[in-house]
Amino acid sequence: VRAAWDWECNAGIIACMTDFRGEQGATGARESDESVQDKCGMPIAKRVPKERVFHGDTFIDEYEWLRDKESHDVQDYVAAQNRYCEQRMEPLKTLRSTLFDELKSHVQENDMSVPTRMDGYWYFVRTQEGQQYAVQCRVPIRGADDWDPPTIEIGVPIDGEQVVFDTNAEAQGHDFFRIGGMDISKDGRWMLYGIDTSGDERYDFRIRSLETGKELPEVFEGIGGACFTPDAQWVFYVKLDDAWRPYAVMRHRVGTPIVDDVEVYREQDERFWVGIGLSFDERNLVIGTGSKTTTEVLLLSTDDPEGEFRAFIPREQDVEYDVSFSRFEGAGERGEDIPLAVVYHNALNPNFEIDVIDMRSHEPPYRLGEGVRVAVGSPYGCEHGDEVEPGASEMPIGTPYSNPCNPAILQGAHGLGIEGISIHRHYVALQYRAESLTHIAVMTKDAAAEDFLAGRPWKFTELVPHALEDDWDVDESVDEINEERAEVWGALDQLAAAQGEGSAVHGVSRKAMTSSDGATADAMPGETRRLYSIGVGGNPSYDAPRMRYSFSSYTRPGELHDIDPATGEDRLLRRATVLGGFEPREYMERRVWVTARDGERIPVSLVWRRDVPACDSAMFVTGYGAYEISSDPGFSVSRISMLDRGVLYAVPHIRGGGEMGRAWYEQGHLLNKKHSFEDFVDAVRALQCAGLASPARTVADGGSAGGLLMGAVANMAPECFAGVEADVPFVDALTSILDPSLPLTVTEWDEWGDPLHNADVYRYMKEYTPYENAPSDANDARVAVFPKIFITTSMNDTRVLYVEPMKWLARLQRAGVDAVAKIEVEAGHGGTSGRYKQWEEISYENAWCLGVMGITS
């Protein structure tokens, strides 16, 4: 159950973040055995040359000494950099405070979530003004047929309300506190929970009685995750190795010593991570093990917890699959239930398919491709697309795709990727991606059973969020500001044509800016007028008669609905409250398409305040582009302050992500990784050449793998950016991926390639890894136009070790680049914990961003 404020703030995720650049001269090279400071107080790291030799290439790394976290020199250097950052941020102290107050003014601090039914209770979350964390609560259900959530009032307890977990009380005495999982027994009596108080993502799990509040003596220390069996008699948990890899599953009988626990599974392949949980129907314990390209599922009946886990479908290299279980109640010839296995896989199609297996046919193991195909993705542009359809691999990714087995709503979709299906007692929900956006469709369970038995495509109906009344999306009136903007945007294609190489923008014309038919998307590759993220969620009970779903956009706060698939009745359960006079209709959002230098068309989302012309604007541009993770539309309270100051917010949905399905990912990873950087640069140049944004006031932001993106584009096209914020950035990528002893390295070879054993991969990564390609001294011509750099990192980060951004910082500062870093001493990869601390962090970063743009109030 999520805290209600997460709906509204989504602190730190996709929010606008950045840093301040003050006056500073070039430092020049200084030889020293100790770290010192220049006359402006900037720490200058000592240089200790160390050779790295691979595949005939030698790299001299002068800052590898920063890897020794326990060294006094490193600790002193980190402290000095934090002091320097605070010194540089001092001129923006008032703006930081103003931004924090603005953010806070939009958030309803006393709040609660919509209750969700699980077993015999309604669970919900309360937040209270002044408290950093949420409080998990519950009340008993009123009866077996109680499916209408109770009305919860802000600050008013209801009869039978029980506090399950007060995070504020639990976090006392800790600078950092994060819950790493919470599982409650089916009878509601016992809670298994894990906490992390350092940020290193090793969790200590304990068992607590929810009747007495007392805890059992056993503690599972430093593990990755855990779950109960439904009766809470057994705990299964995941151990981590020295490289932070979840590699083994242990079985524990509650009430017995930890030393007696039994290892039930060990993953020998270092590319694979292991997880443990219960199947949706709670009939099986499920071990999921997988690399970036291969997965396997092993099952054990909860009736036999001391039995042996067995593979549902044996592992196949480069094949990903998942399985869930359900049934068609009373659909058999004699009125019996039909047990179902629902398999999601890419064995026969790179963009995945869904097969439903009638389990009456035979016992497992099953094979991939067995059963009835319910939905299948597009093979166009995929590396193995030709295996599905001759010539598919060379087809443009956005080519319309049709397949006779697909439901009617999927026919002719562009960039179609299948993302999952859930089968409940009363309904079936399908999730997919098309036209670079998320989609969901629903149908009744009875109709699904009829289609399944008849062997015909399932008749899903897509859910499309309602437009706001009098919204700009459906309002045909045009004000003078829109006329002016349309004049500028209507010239985009002409400007791009004159530019010659890439960076053409399509779909933005005067007509597109001044009218709308309210459709979810125009024909590709035109402009998309309505942007939103939509998904099925909050449906933990198989028996619920209605389906919950949520959606939000860049301009519309999140909404939670439920729908009755049988009648179509749609109820709004909650709309996130945004205080301070926020009006969604005062803001606009569009998705346009930019032609990259290799001819691929890249979707770019744009958000701005309606009454501010998007002409030579300050622009905040953010991207990620890795791991097939999509940067989908979402609302952020912290973004309002930027938009209200006239900033154009832009998100290039670059290759390496999953916005257009598997092909989009394949064209932006391994030896195609440079496409991610080129797409980002081409999108930024297109917007600037069209007159929408000024390079002198453009700030880019990305985190983690998006931080690698930031380092790469700063090296490639420094003239495009006034500033770059890189959050926990993966900027010393080659050094890290060459060291298999580090956390994540071996499993990351499927994402970036294996430079340790492959010289071609080594050379390719060396061409883009930011640290090695950044300016190293003041003689580099790029220094004169290099953007100001703001870096965030955490000393306990286990995903991107602090040493990567610290080495990058030292190299940049020595070259004379204006770079500062904010280093969290007690935090991990996700930054600080606690909502007010997170708001302060966002405001700190946004102040730097606005300062670089020339906006200081």
Coordinates of N, CA, C and O in Angstrom, one line a residue, residues 492-593:
L492 N 8.8 24.3 -38.1 CA 9.8 23.3 -37.7 C 10.3 22.5 -38.8 O 11.5 22.3 -39.0
D493 N 9.4 22.0 -39.7 CA 9.9 21.2 -40.8 C 10.8 22.0 -41.7 O 11.8 21.5 -42.3
Q494 N 10.5 23.2 -42.0 CA 11.3 24.0 -42.9 C 12.7 24.3 -42.3 O 13.7 24.2 -43.0
L495 N 12.7 24.6 -41.0 CA 14.0 24.8 -40.4 C 14.8 23.5 -40.4 O 16.0 23.5 -40.6
A496 N 14.2 22.3 -40.1 CA 14.9 21.1 -40.1 C 15.4 20.7 -41.5 O 16.5 20.2 -41.7
A497 N 14.6 21.0 -42.5 CA 15.1 20.7 -43.9 C 16.3 21.5 -44.2 O 17.2 21.0 -44.9
A498 N 16.4 22.8 -43.8 CA 17.5 23.6 -44.1 C 18.7 23.1 -43.3 O 19.9 23.3 -43.7
Q499 N 18.5 22.4 -42.2 CA 19.6 22.0 -41.4 C 20.4 20.8 -42.0 O 21.6 20.7 -41.9
G500 N 19.6 20.0 -42.7 CA 20.3 19.0 -43.6 C 20.5 17.7 -42.9 O 20.0 16.7 -43.4
E501 N 21.1 17.6 -41.7 CA 21.4 16.3 -41.1 C 20.6 16.0 -39.9 O 20.8 16.6 -38.8
G502 N 19.6 15.1 -40.0 CA 18.8 14.8 -38.9 C 18.0 15.9 -38.3 O 17.9 17.0 -38.8
S503 N 17.5 15.7 -37.1 CA 16.9 16.7 -36.2 C 15.7 17.4 -36.8 O 15.4 18.5 -36.6
A504 N 15.0 16.7 -37.7 CA 13.7 17.2 -38.2 C 12.6 16.9 -37.2 O 12.6 15.8 -36.6
V505 N 11.7 17.8 -37.0 CA 10.5 17.6 -36.1 C 9.3 17.5 -36.9 O 9.0 18.3 -37.8
H506 N 8.5 16.5 -36.7 CA 7.3 16.2 -37.5 C 6.1 16.3 -36.6 O 6.1 16.0 -35.4
G507 N 4.9 16.7 -37.2 CA 3.7 16.6 -36.5 C 3.3 17.8 -35.7 O 2.2 17.9 -35.1
V508 N 4.1 18.9 -35.7 CA 3.7 20.1 -35.0 C 3.4 21.2 -36.1 O 4.2 21.8 -36.7
S509 N 2.1 21.4 -36.3 CA 1.7 22.4 -37.2 C 0.7 23.4 -36.6 O 0.3 23.2 -35.5
R510 N 0.4 24.5 -37.3 CA -0.6 25.4 -36.7 C -1.9 24.7 -36.5 O -2.5 24.9 -35.4
K511 N -2.3 23.8 -37.4 CA -3.6 23.1 -37.2 C -3.5 22.2 -35.9 O -4.4 22.1 -35.1
A512 N -2.4 21.5 -35.8 CA -2.2 20.6 -34.6 C -2.2 21.4 -33.3 O -2.7 20.9 -32.3
M513 N -1.7 22.6 -33.3 CA -1.6 23.4 -32.1 C -2.9 24.0 -31.7 O -3.2 24.4 -30.6
T514 N -3.8 24.2 -32.7 CA -5.0 25.0 -32.4 C -6.3 24.2 -32.5 O -7.4 24.8 -32.3
S515 N -6.2 22.9 -32.7 CA -7.4 22.1 -32.7 C -7.1 20.7 -32.2 O -6.0 20.3 -32.3
S516 N -8.1 20.0 -31.8 CA -7.9 18.6 -31.4 C -9.2 17.9 -31.5 O -10.3 18.4 -31.2
D517 N -9.1 16.7 -31.9 CA -10.3 15.8 -32.0 C -10.4 15.0 -30.7 O -11.3 14.1 -30.6
G518 N -9.5 15.1 -29.8 CA -9.5 14.4 -28.6 C -9.1 12.9 -28.7 O -9.2 12.2 -27.7
A519 N -8.5 12.5 -29.8 CA -8.1 11.2 -30.0 C -6.9 10.9 -29.1 O -6.1 11.8 -28.8
T520 N -6.6 9.6 -28.8 CA -5.5 9.3 -28.0 C -4.2 9.5 -28.8 O -3.2 9.8 -28.2
A521 N -4.2 9.4 -30.1 CA -3.0 9.5 -30.9 C -3.4 9.7 -32.4 O -4.3 9.1 -32.8
D522 N -2.7 10.6 -33.0 CA -2.8 10.7 -34.5 C -2.2 9.5 -35.2 O -1.5 8.7 -34.6
A523 N -2.4 9.4 -36.5 CA -1.7 8.4 -37.2 C -0.2 8.7 -37.2 O 0.3 9.8 -37.3
M524 N 0.6 7.6 -37.0 CA 2.1 7.8 -36.9 C 2.6 8.4 -38.2 O 2.1 8.1 -39.3
P525 N 3.6 9.3 -38.2 CA 4.3 9.7 -37.0 C 3.9 11.1 -36.6 O 4.7 12.0 -36.3
G526 N 2.6 11.4 -36.6 CA 2.1 12.7 -36.3 C 2.2 13.0 -34.8 O 2.8 12.3 -34.0
E527 N 1.6 14.1 -34.5 CA 1.6 14.6 -33.1 C 0.6 13.9 -32.3 O -0.6 13.7 -32.7
T528 N 0.9 13.6 -31.0 CA 0.0 13.0 -30.1 C -0.5 14.1 -29.2 O 0.3 14.7 -28.5
R529 N -1.8 14.2 -29.2 CA -2.4 15.4 -28.4 C -2.7 15.0 -27.0 O -2.6 15.9 -26.1
R530 N -3.1 13.8 -26.7 CA -3.3 13.4 -25.3 C -2.3 12.5 -24.9 O -2.1 11.4 -25.4
L531 N -1.6 12.8 -23.8 CA -0.5 12.0 -23.3 C -1.0 11.5 -21.9 O -1.5 12.3 -21.1
Y532 N -0.8 10.2 -21.6 CA -1.0 9.7 -20.3 C -0.4 8.4 -20.1 O -0.1 7.7 -21.1
S533 N -0.2 8.0 -18.8 CA 0.2 6.7 -18.5 C -1.1 6.0 -17.8 O -1.7 6.6 -17.0
I534 N -1.4 4.8 -18.2 CA -2.5 4.1 -17.7 C -2.1 2.7 -17.4 O -1.3 2.1 -18.1
G535 N -2.6 2.2 -16.3 CA -2.2 0.8 -15.9 C -3.2 0.2 -14.9 O -3.9 0.9 -14.2
V536 N -3.2 -1.1 -14.9 CA -4.0 -1.9 -13.9 C -3.2 -1.9 -12.6 O -2.0 -2.2 -12.6
G537 N -3.9 -1.7 -11.5 CA -3.2 -1.7 -10.2 C -4.1 -1.7 -9.1 O -5.3 -1.3 -9.2
G538 N -3.6 -2.2 -7.9 CA -4.4 -2.2 -6.7 C -5.5 -3.3 -6.7 O -6.6 -3.1 -6.2
N539 N -5.2 -4.4 -7.3 CA -6.1 -5.5 -7.4 C -5.6 -6.8 -6.8 O -5.4 -7.8 -7.5
P540 N -5.3 -6.8 -5.6 CA -4.6 -8.0 -5.0 C -5.6 -9.2 -4.8 O -5.1 -10.3 -4.5
S541 N -6.9 -8.9 -4.8 CA -7.8 -10.0 -4.6 C -8.3 -10.6 -5.9 O -8.8 -9.9 -6.8
Y542 N -8.3 -11.9 -6.0 CA -8.8 -12.6 -7.2 C -10.3 -12.4 -7.3 O -10.8 -12.4 -8.4
D543 N -11.0 -12.3 -6.2 CA -12.5 -12.4 -6.2 C -13.1 -11.0 -6.4 O -14.4 -10.9 -6.5
A544 N -12.4 -9.9 -6.4 CA -13.0 -8.6 -6.5 C -13.8 -8.5 -7.8 O -13.4 -8.9 -8.9
P545 N -15.1 -8.0 -7.7 CA -16.0 -7.9 -8.8 C -15.6 -6.8 -9.8 O -16.1 -6.8 -10.9
R546 N -14.8 -5.8 -9.4 CA -14.5 -4.6 -10.2 C -13.0 -4.5 -10.3 O -12.3 -4.9 -9.4
M547 N -12.6 -3.9 -11.4 CA -11.1 -3.8 -11.6 C -10.7 -2.3 -11.4 O -11.3 -1.4 -11.8
R548 N -9.6 -2.2 -10.6 CA -9.0 -0.9 -10.4 C -8.0 -0.6 -11.4 O -7.2 -1.4 -11.8
Y549 N -8.0 0.7 -11.8 CA -6.9 1.1 -12.7 C -6.6 2.6 -12.4 O -7.4 3.3 -11.8
S550 N -5.4 3.0 -12.8 CA -5.0 4.4 -12.5 C -4.4 5.0 -13.8 O -4.0 4.3 -14.7
F551 N -4.4 6.3 -13.8 CA -3.8 7.0 -14.9 C -3.4 8.4 -14.4 O -3.9 9.0 -13.5
S552 N -2.4 9.0 -15.2 CA -2.0 10.4 -14.9 C -1.3 10.9 -16.2 O -1.0 10.1 -17.1
S553 N -1.0 12.2 -16.2 CA -0.3 12.7 -17.3 C 0.7 13.8 -16.8 O 0.8 14.0 -15.6
Y554 N 1.4 14.4 -17.7 CA 2.3 15.5 -17.2 C 1.5 16.6 -16.6 O 2.1 17.4 -15.8
T555 N 0.3 16.8 -17.0 CA -0.5 18.0 -16.5 C -1.7 17.6 -15.7 O -2.3 18.4 -15.1
R556 N -2.0 16.3 -15.6 CA -3.1 15.8 -14.8 C -2.7 15.0 -13.6 O -2.0 14.0 -13.9
P557 N -3.0 15.4 -12.4 CA -2.6 14.5 -11.2 C -3.2 13.1 -11.4 O -4.3 12.9 -12.0
G558 N -2.6 12.2 -10.7 CA -3.1 10.8 -10.8 C -4.5 10.6 -10.3 O -5.0 11.2 -9.4
E559 N -5.2 9.7 -11.0 CA -6.6 9.3 -10.6 C -6.6 7.8 -10.5 O -6.0 7.0 -11.2
L560 N -7.4 7.3 -9.5 CA -7.6 5.9 -9.3 C -9.1 5.7 -9.6 O -10.0 6.3 -9.0
H561 N -9.4 4.7 -10.5 CA -10.8 4.4 -10.8 C -11.0 2.9 -10.6 O -10.1 2.1 -10.5
D562 N -12.3 2.5 -10.5 CA -12.6 1.1 -10.7 C -13.7 1.0 -11.7 O -14.5 2.0 -11.9
I563 N -13.8 -0.1 -12.4 CA -14.7 -0.3 -13.5 C -15.3 -1.6 -13.4 O -14.7 -2.6 -13.0
D564 N -16.6 -1.7 -13.7 CA -17.3 -3.0 -13.8 C -17.3 -3.4 -15.3 O -18.0 -2.8 -16.1
P565 N -16.5 -4.4 -15.7 CA -16.4 -4.8 -17.1 C -17.8 -5.2 -17.7 O -18.0 -5.1 -18.9
A566 N -18.6 -5.7 -16.8 CA -19.9 -6.2 -17.3 C -20.9 -5.1 -17.7 O -21.6 -5.2 -18.7
T567 N -20.8 -4.0 -17.0 CA -21.7 -2.9 -17.3 C -21.1 -1.7 -17.9 O -21.7 -0.8 -18.4
G568 N -19.7 -1.6 -17.7 CA -19.0 -0.4 -18.2 C -19.0 0.7 -17.2 O -18.5 1.8 -17.4
E569 N -19.7 0.5 -16.0 CA -19.7 1.6 -15.0 C -18.3 1.9 -14.5 O -17.6 1.0 -14.0
D570 N -17.9 3.2 -14.6 CA -16.6 3.6 -14.2 C -16.7 4.6 -13.0 O -17.4 5.6 -13.1
R571 N -16.1 4.3 -11.9 CA -16.2 5.1 -10.7 C -14.8 5.7 -10.4 O -13.8 5.0 -10.4
L572 N -14.8 7.0 -10.2 CA -13.6 7.7 -9.7 C -13.5 7.5 -8.2 O -14.3 7.9 -7.4
L573 N -12.4 6.8 -7.8 CA -12.2 6.5 -6.4 C -11.4 7.6 -5.7 O -11.6 7.9 -4.5
R574 N -10.5 8.2 -6.5 CA -9.6 9.2 -5.9 C -8.9 10.0 -7.0 O -8.4 9.4 -8.0
R575 N -8.9 11.3 -6.9 CA -8.0 12.2 -7.7 C -7.0 12.8 -6.8 O -7.4 13.4 -5.8
A576 N -5.8 12.7 -7.1 CA -4.8 13.3 -6.2 C -5.0 14.8 -6.0 O -5.3 15.5 -7.0
T577 N -5.0 15.2 -4.8 CA -5.2 16.6 -4.5 C -4.0 17.5 -4.7 O -2.9 17.1 -4.1
V578 N -4.1 18.5 -5.5 CA -3.0 19.5 -5.6 C -3.5 20.8 -5.2 O -4.4 21.4 -5.8
L579 N -2.9 21.3 -4.1 CA -3.4 22.6 -3.5 C -2.7 23.8 -4.2 O -2.0 23.6 -5.2
G580 N -3.0 24.9 -3.7 CA -2.3 26.1 -4.2 C -2.9 26.7 -5.5 O -2.1 27.4 -6.2
G581 N -4.1 26.4 -5.8 CA -4.7 26.9 -7.0 C -4.3 26.3 -8.3 O -4.5 26.9 -9.4
F582 N -3.8 25.1 -8.2 CA -3.3 24.4 -9.5 C -4.5 24.1 -10.3 O -5.6 23.6 -9.9
E583 N -4.4 24.4 -11.6 CA -5.5 24.2 -12.6 C -4.8 23.5 -13.8 O -4.0 24.1 -14.6
P584 N -5.2 22.2 -14.1 CA -4.6 21.5 -15.2 C -4.7 22.2 -16.5 O -3.8 22.0 -17.4
R585 N -5.8 22.9 -16.7 CA -6.1 23.5 -18.0 C -5.1 24.6 -18.4 O -5.1 25.1 -19.5
E586 N -4.4 25.1 -17.4 CA -3.4 26.2 -17.6 C -2.1 25.6 -18.2 O -1.2 26.4 -18.5
Y587 N -2.0 24.3 -18.4 CA -0.8 23.7 -18.9 C -1.1 22.9 -20.1 O -2.2 22.4 -20.3
M588 N -0.1 22.7 -21.0 CA -0.3 22.0 -22.2 C 0.8 20.9 -22.4 O 1.9 21.1 -21.8
E589 N 0.5 19.8 -23.1 CA 1.4 18.8 -23.3 C 1.2 18.2 -24.7 O 0.1 18.2 -25.2
R590 N 2.3 17.9 -25.4 CA 2.2 17.3 -26.7 C 3.4 16.3 -26.9 O 4.4 16.4 -26.2
R591 N 3.2 15.4 -27.8 CA 4.3 14.5 -28.1 C 4.5 14.7 -29.6 O 3.6 14.5 -30.4
V592 N 5.7 15.1 -30.0 CA 6.1 15.3 -31.4 C 7.2 14.2 -31.8 O 7.6 13.5 -30.9
W593 N 7.5 14.2 -33.0 CA 8.5 13.2 -33.5 C 9.6 13.9 -34.2 O 9.5 14.6 -35.2

